[in-house]
mmCIF file of C-alpha atoms in Angstrom:
data_model
loop_
_atom_site.group_PDB
_atom_site.id
_atom_site.type_symbol
_atom_site.label_atom_id
_atom_site.label_comp_id
_atom_site.label_asym_id
_atom_site.label_seq_id
_atom_site.Cartn_x
_atom_site.Cartn_y
_atom_site.Cartn_z
ATOM 1 C CA MET A 157 -3.930 23.974 3.433
ATOM 2 C CA ASP A 158 -6.805 26.029 4.218
ATOM 3 C CA MET A 159 -9.910 25.481 2.056
ATOM 4 C CA LEU A 160 -10.550 29.182 0.955
ATOM 5 C CA GLU A 161 -6.703 28.836 -0.481
ATOM 6 C CA VAL A 162 -7.320 25.557 -1.911
ATOM 7 C CA LEU A 163 -10.416 27.106 -3.893
ATOM 8 C CA LYS A 164 -8.193 30.222 -4.841
ATOM 9 C CA SER A 165 -5.202 28.463 -5.889
ATOM 10 C CA ARG A 166 -6.488 25.441 -7.750
ATOM 11 C CA ARG A 167 -5.840 25.481 -11.486
ATOM 12 C CA SER A 168 -6.347 23.128 -14.588
ATOM 13 C CA ILE A 169 -3.206 21.354 -15.034
ATOM 14 C CA ARG A 170 -2.470 19.840 -18.391
ATOM 15 C CA LYS A 171 1.184 18.925 -18.090
ATOM 16 C CA TYR A 172 1.832 15.736 -15.484
ATOM 17 C CA LYS A 173 5.186 14.433 -14.304
ATOM 18 C CA LYS A 174 5.378 11.007 -15.868
ATOM 19 C CA ASN A 175 5.852 7.635 -14.301
ATOM 20 C CA MET A 176 4.430 9.107 -11.016
ATOM 21 C CA ALA A 177 1.755 6.594 -9.466
ATOM 22 C CA ILE A 178 -0.700 8.094 -7.353
ATOM 23 C CA SER A 179 -1.316 5.526 -4.028
ATOM 24 C CA LYS A 180 -4.833 3.510 -4.096
ATOM 25 C CA GLU A 181 -5.454 5.288 -0.577
ATOM 26 C CA VAL A 182 -4.867 8.898 -2.121
ATOM 27 C CA ILE A 183 -7.468 7.952 -4.903
ATOM 28 C CA GLU A 184 -9.832 6.753 -2.947
ATOM 29 C CA LYS A 185 -9.503 9.787 -0.661
ATOM 30 C CA ILE A 186 -10.480 11.938 -3.424
ATOM 31 C CA ILE A 187 -13.434 9.640 -4.712
ATOM 32 C CA ASP A 188 -14.646 9.288 -1.169
ATOM 33 C CA ALA A 189 -14.561 13.329 -1.044
ATOM 34 C CA ALA A 190 -16.954 13.451 -4.493
ATOM 35 C CA ARG A 191 -19.582 11.127 -2.197
ATOM 36 C CA PHE A 192 -20.280 14.243 -0.067
ATOM 37 C CA ALA A 193 -21.040 16.436 -3.083
ATOM 38 C CA PRO A 194 -24.390 18.037 -3.002
ATOM 39 C CA THR A 195 -27.211 15.920 -5.051
ATOM 40 C CA ALA A 196 -30.524 17.057 -5.911
ATOM 41 C CA ARG A 197 -33.185 15.211 -4.358
ATOM 42 C CA GLY A 198 -30.310 13.440 -2.373
ATOM 43 C CA ASN A 199 -29.982 11.089 -5.506
ATOM 44 C CA GLU A 200 -26.582 10.033 -5.378
ATOM 45 C CA GLY A 201 -26.942 8.457 -8.761
ATOM 46 C CA TRP A 202 -22.980 8.852 -9.592
ATOM 47 C CA GLU A 203 -20.648 6.030 -9.966
ATOM 48 C CA PHE A 204 -16.861 6.545 -10.944
ATOM 49 C CA VAL A 205 -14.290 4.491 -12.835
ATOM 50 C CA VAL A 206 -10.653 5.185 -12.003
ATOM 51 C CA VAL A 207 -8.167 4.373 -15.069
ATOM 52 C CA THR A 208 -4.678 3.848 -14.121
ATOM 53 C CA ASP A 209 -3.577 1.291 -16.975
ATOM 54 C CA GLU A 210 -1.605 3.058 -19.312
ATOM 55 C CA GLU A 211 -3.018 1.518 -22.623
ATOM 56 C CA ILE A 212 -6.648 2.606 -21.436
ATOM 57 C CA LYS A 213 -5.560 6.194 -20.608
ATOM 58 C CA LYS A 214 -4.147 6.111 -24.004
ATOM 59 C CA GLN A 215 -7.183 5.218 -25.596
ATOM 60 C CA ILE A 216 -9.074 7.694 -23.823
ATOM 61 C CA ALA A 217 -6.813 10.799 -24.734
ATOM 62 C CA GLN A 218 -6.843 9.822 -28.639
ATOM 63 C CA LYS A 219 -10.753 9.731 -28.351
ATOM 64 C CA ALA A 220 -11.079 12.620 -26.272
ATOM 65 C CA ARG A 221 -10.549 15.880 -28.702
ATOM 66 C CA TYR A 222 -9.467 18.244 -25.945
ATOM 67 C CA GLY A 223 -8.155 15.436 -23.107
ATOM 68 C CA ARG A 224 -4.737 14.387 -24.993
ATOM 69 C CA PHE A 225 -2.978 15.330 -21.706
ATOM 70 C CA ILE A 226 -4.861 12.340 -19.892
ATOM 71 C CA GLU A 227 -2.332 10.020 -21.402
ATOM 72 C CA ASP A 228 0.442 11.636 -18.973
ATOM 73 C CA ALA A 229 -1.725 11.843 -16.007
ATOM 74 C CA SER A 230 -1.150 9.228 -13.159
ATOM 75 C CA CYS A 231 -5.005 8.439 -13.628
ATOM 76 C CA CYS A 232 -8.004 9.311 -15.235
ATOM 77 C CA VAL A 233 -11.508 9.493 -13.447
ATOM 78 C CA ALA A 234 -14.745 8.865 -15.481
ATOM 79 C CA VAL A 235 -17.627 10.569 -13.871
ATOM 80 C CA LEU A 236 -20.886 8.426 -14.499
ATOM 81 C CA TYR A 237 -24.330 9.620 -13.668
ATOM 82 C CA GLU A 238 -28.022 7.617 -14.109
ATOM 83 C CA LYS A 239 -29.530 8.728 -17.532
ATOM 84 C CA ASP A 240 -32.562 10.668 -17.752
ATOM 85 C CA PHE A 241 -32.203 12.126 -14.129
ATOM 86 C CA GLU A 242 -33.458 15.672 -14.268
ATOM 87 C CA TYR A 243 -30.291 17.099 -12.564
ATOM 88 C CA ILE A 244 -27.797 15.170 -14.126
ATOM 89 C CA LEU A 245 -25.486 18.105 -14.779
ATOM 90 C CA GLU A 246 -25.931 19.793 -11.564
ATOM 91 C CA ASP A 247 -24.828 16.728 -9.484
ATOM 92 C CA MET A 248 -22.272 15.746 -12.022
ATOM 93 C CA SER A 249 -20.662 19.178 -11.817
ATOM 94 C CA ALA A 250 -20.925 19.230 -8.161
ATOM 95 C CA ALA A 251 -19.016 15.739 -7.898
ATOM 96 C CA THR A 252 -16.500 16.649 -10.628
ATOM 97 C CA THR A 253 -15.685 19.803 -8.678
ATOM 98 C CA TYR A 254 -15.132 18.111 -5.212
ATOM 99 C CA ILE A 255 -12.902 15.642 -6.895
ATOM 100 C CA LEU A 256 -10.790 18.856 -8.355
ATOM 101 C CA VAL A 257 -10.633 20.205 -5.073
ATOM 102 C CA ALA A 258 -9.785 17.359 -3.178
ATOM 103 C CA ALA A 259 -6.984 16.618 -5.549
ATOM 104 C CA LYS A 260 -5.413 20.019 -4.899
ATOM 105 C CA ALA A 261 -5.897 19.846 -1.100
ATOM 106 C CA LEU A 262 -3.848 16.301 -1.432
ATOM 107 C CA GLY A 263 -1.104 18.135 -3.519
ATOM 108 C CA LEU A 264 -1.958 16.941 -6.748
ATOM 109 C CA GLY A 265 -2.888 18.541 -10.006
ATOM 110 C CA SER A 266 -6.295 17.922 -12.085
ATOM 111 C CA CYS A 267 -8.339 18.923 -15.256
ATOM 112 C CA TRP A 268 -11.642 18.264 -16.108
ATOM 113 C CA VAL A 269 -12.651 17.308 -19.717
ATOM 114 C CA ALA A 270 -16.318 17.811 -20.146
ATOM 115 C CA SER A 271 -17.582 14.611 -21.473
ATOM 116 C CA TYR A 272 -21.784 14.822 -21.308
ATOM 117 C CA LYS A 273 -23.000 13.856 -24.791
ATOM 118 C CA LYS A 274 -20.062 14.545 -26.541
ATOM 119 C CA GLU A 275 -18.485 13.069 -29.381
ATOM 120 C CA HIS A 276 -16.316 10.845 -27.726
ATOM 121 C CA SER A 277 -18.499 9.845 -24.696
ATOM 122 C CA GLU A 278 -20.180 6.713 -26.670
ATOM 123 C CA ASP A 279 -16.490 5.430 -27.386
ATOM 124 C CA VAL A 280 -15.001 6.035 -23.843
ATOM 125 C CA LYS A 281 -18.203 4.197 -22.428
ATOM 126 C CA LYS A 282 -17.421 1.196 -24.476
ATOM 127 C CA LEU A 283 -13.802 1.135 -23.725
ATOM 128 C CA LEU A 284 -14.640 1.425 -20.131
ATOM 129 C CA ASN A 285 -17.454 -1.327 -20.207
ATOM 130 C CA VAL A 286 -19.955 1.316 -18.875
ATOM 131 C CA PRO A 287 -23.647 -0.118 -18.621
ATOM 132 C CA ASP A 288 -26.260 1.538 -21.266
ATOM 133 C CA ASN A 289 -28.001 2.879 -17.813
ATOM 134 C CA LEU A 290 -25.277 5.391 -16.808
ATOM 135 C CA GLU A 291 -24.213 8.899 -18.810
ATOM 136 C CA LEU A 292 -20.378 9.746 -19.223
ATOM 137 C CA CYS A 293 -20.453 13.311 -17.689
ATOM 138 C CA ALA A 294 -17.019 13.968 -17.522
ATOM 139 C CA LEU A 295 -13.445 12.571 -17.168
ATOM 140 C CA ILE A 296 -10.756 14.056 -14.866
ATOM 141 C CA ALA A 297 -7.217 13.930 -15.410
ATOM 142 C CA ILE A 298 -5.402 13.899 -11.822
ATOM 143 C CA GLY A 299 -1.509 13.642 -11.286
ATOM 144 C CA TYR A 300 1.652 15.319 -10.227
ATOM 145 C CA ALA A 301 1.423 18.613 -11.889
ATOM 146 C CA ASP A 302 4.612 19.608 -14.290
ATOM 147 C CA GLU A 303 3.385 23.245 -14.603
ATOM 148 C CA GLU A 304 2.050 26.000 -12.156
ATOM 149 C CA PRO A 305 -0.146 28.053 -14.509
ATOM 150 C CA VAL A 306 -1.206 31.576 -13.299
ATOM 151 C CA ARG A 307 -4.585 33.081 -14.293
ATOM 152 C CA ASN A 308 -5.610 36.521 -13.204
ATOM 153 C CA LYS A 309 -9.168 36.216 -12.463
ATOM 154 C CA LYS A 310 -11.746 39.293 -12.820
ATOM 155 C CA PRO A 311 -11.716 41.276 -9.242
ATOM 156 C CA LEU A 312 -14.745 40.799 -6.903
ATOM 157 C CA SER A 313 -16.027 44.194 -7.428
ATOM 158 C CA SER A 314 -16.787 43.426 -11.275
ATOM 159 C CA ILE A 315 -18.872 40.360 -10.904
ATOM 160 C CA LEU A 316 -20.620 41.201 -7.161
ATOM 161 C CA HIS A 317 -23.970 42.891 -7.143
ATOM 162 C CA TRP A 318 -26.065 43.467 -4.221
ATOM 163 C CA ASN A 319 -29.825 43.180 -4.310
ATOM 164 C CA LYS A 320 -30.285 43.856 -7.941
ATOM 165 C CA TYR A 321 -28.086 43.749 -10.687
ATOM 166 C CA GLN A 322 -26.368 46.962 -11.713
ATOM 167 C CA ARG A 323 -24.419 47.415 -14.535
ATOM 168 C CA LYS A 324 -20.951 48.500 -14.312
#
């Protein structure tokens, strides 16, 4: 699939085909793509925990109020980042986006659950044995899509401005 088509067709998937494992090789390709995301100051302070264990996914889904669908996904990726780094949200967002795009390019569905300083973050960190120097920034459900959501996007002309902002 052409990269622009991947970007334009990716949607958040919250319904997954059950009992369909993703190969370790495919998961590694997805995480490998995240390594190439841009970082402030070349920090690369991220780490990733891939959860495929059914019981752990279930526990994560119960803790993350907006991530109940994680239980049905083939895997869940916890995106972690060094605490107190000035550009944690920017770097984490870039890595998370690369994971979402790579999953789509490989024929998988995914959905990002914001987890930076959310009520479930510390519980999930404990569950995954994450050290104190790392912050949980996002949870990403990945699996084989069991839905095809359609979302109409605003037209380009309604959001694009040239040289100066002009009220439309």
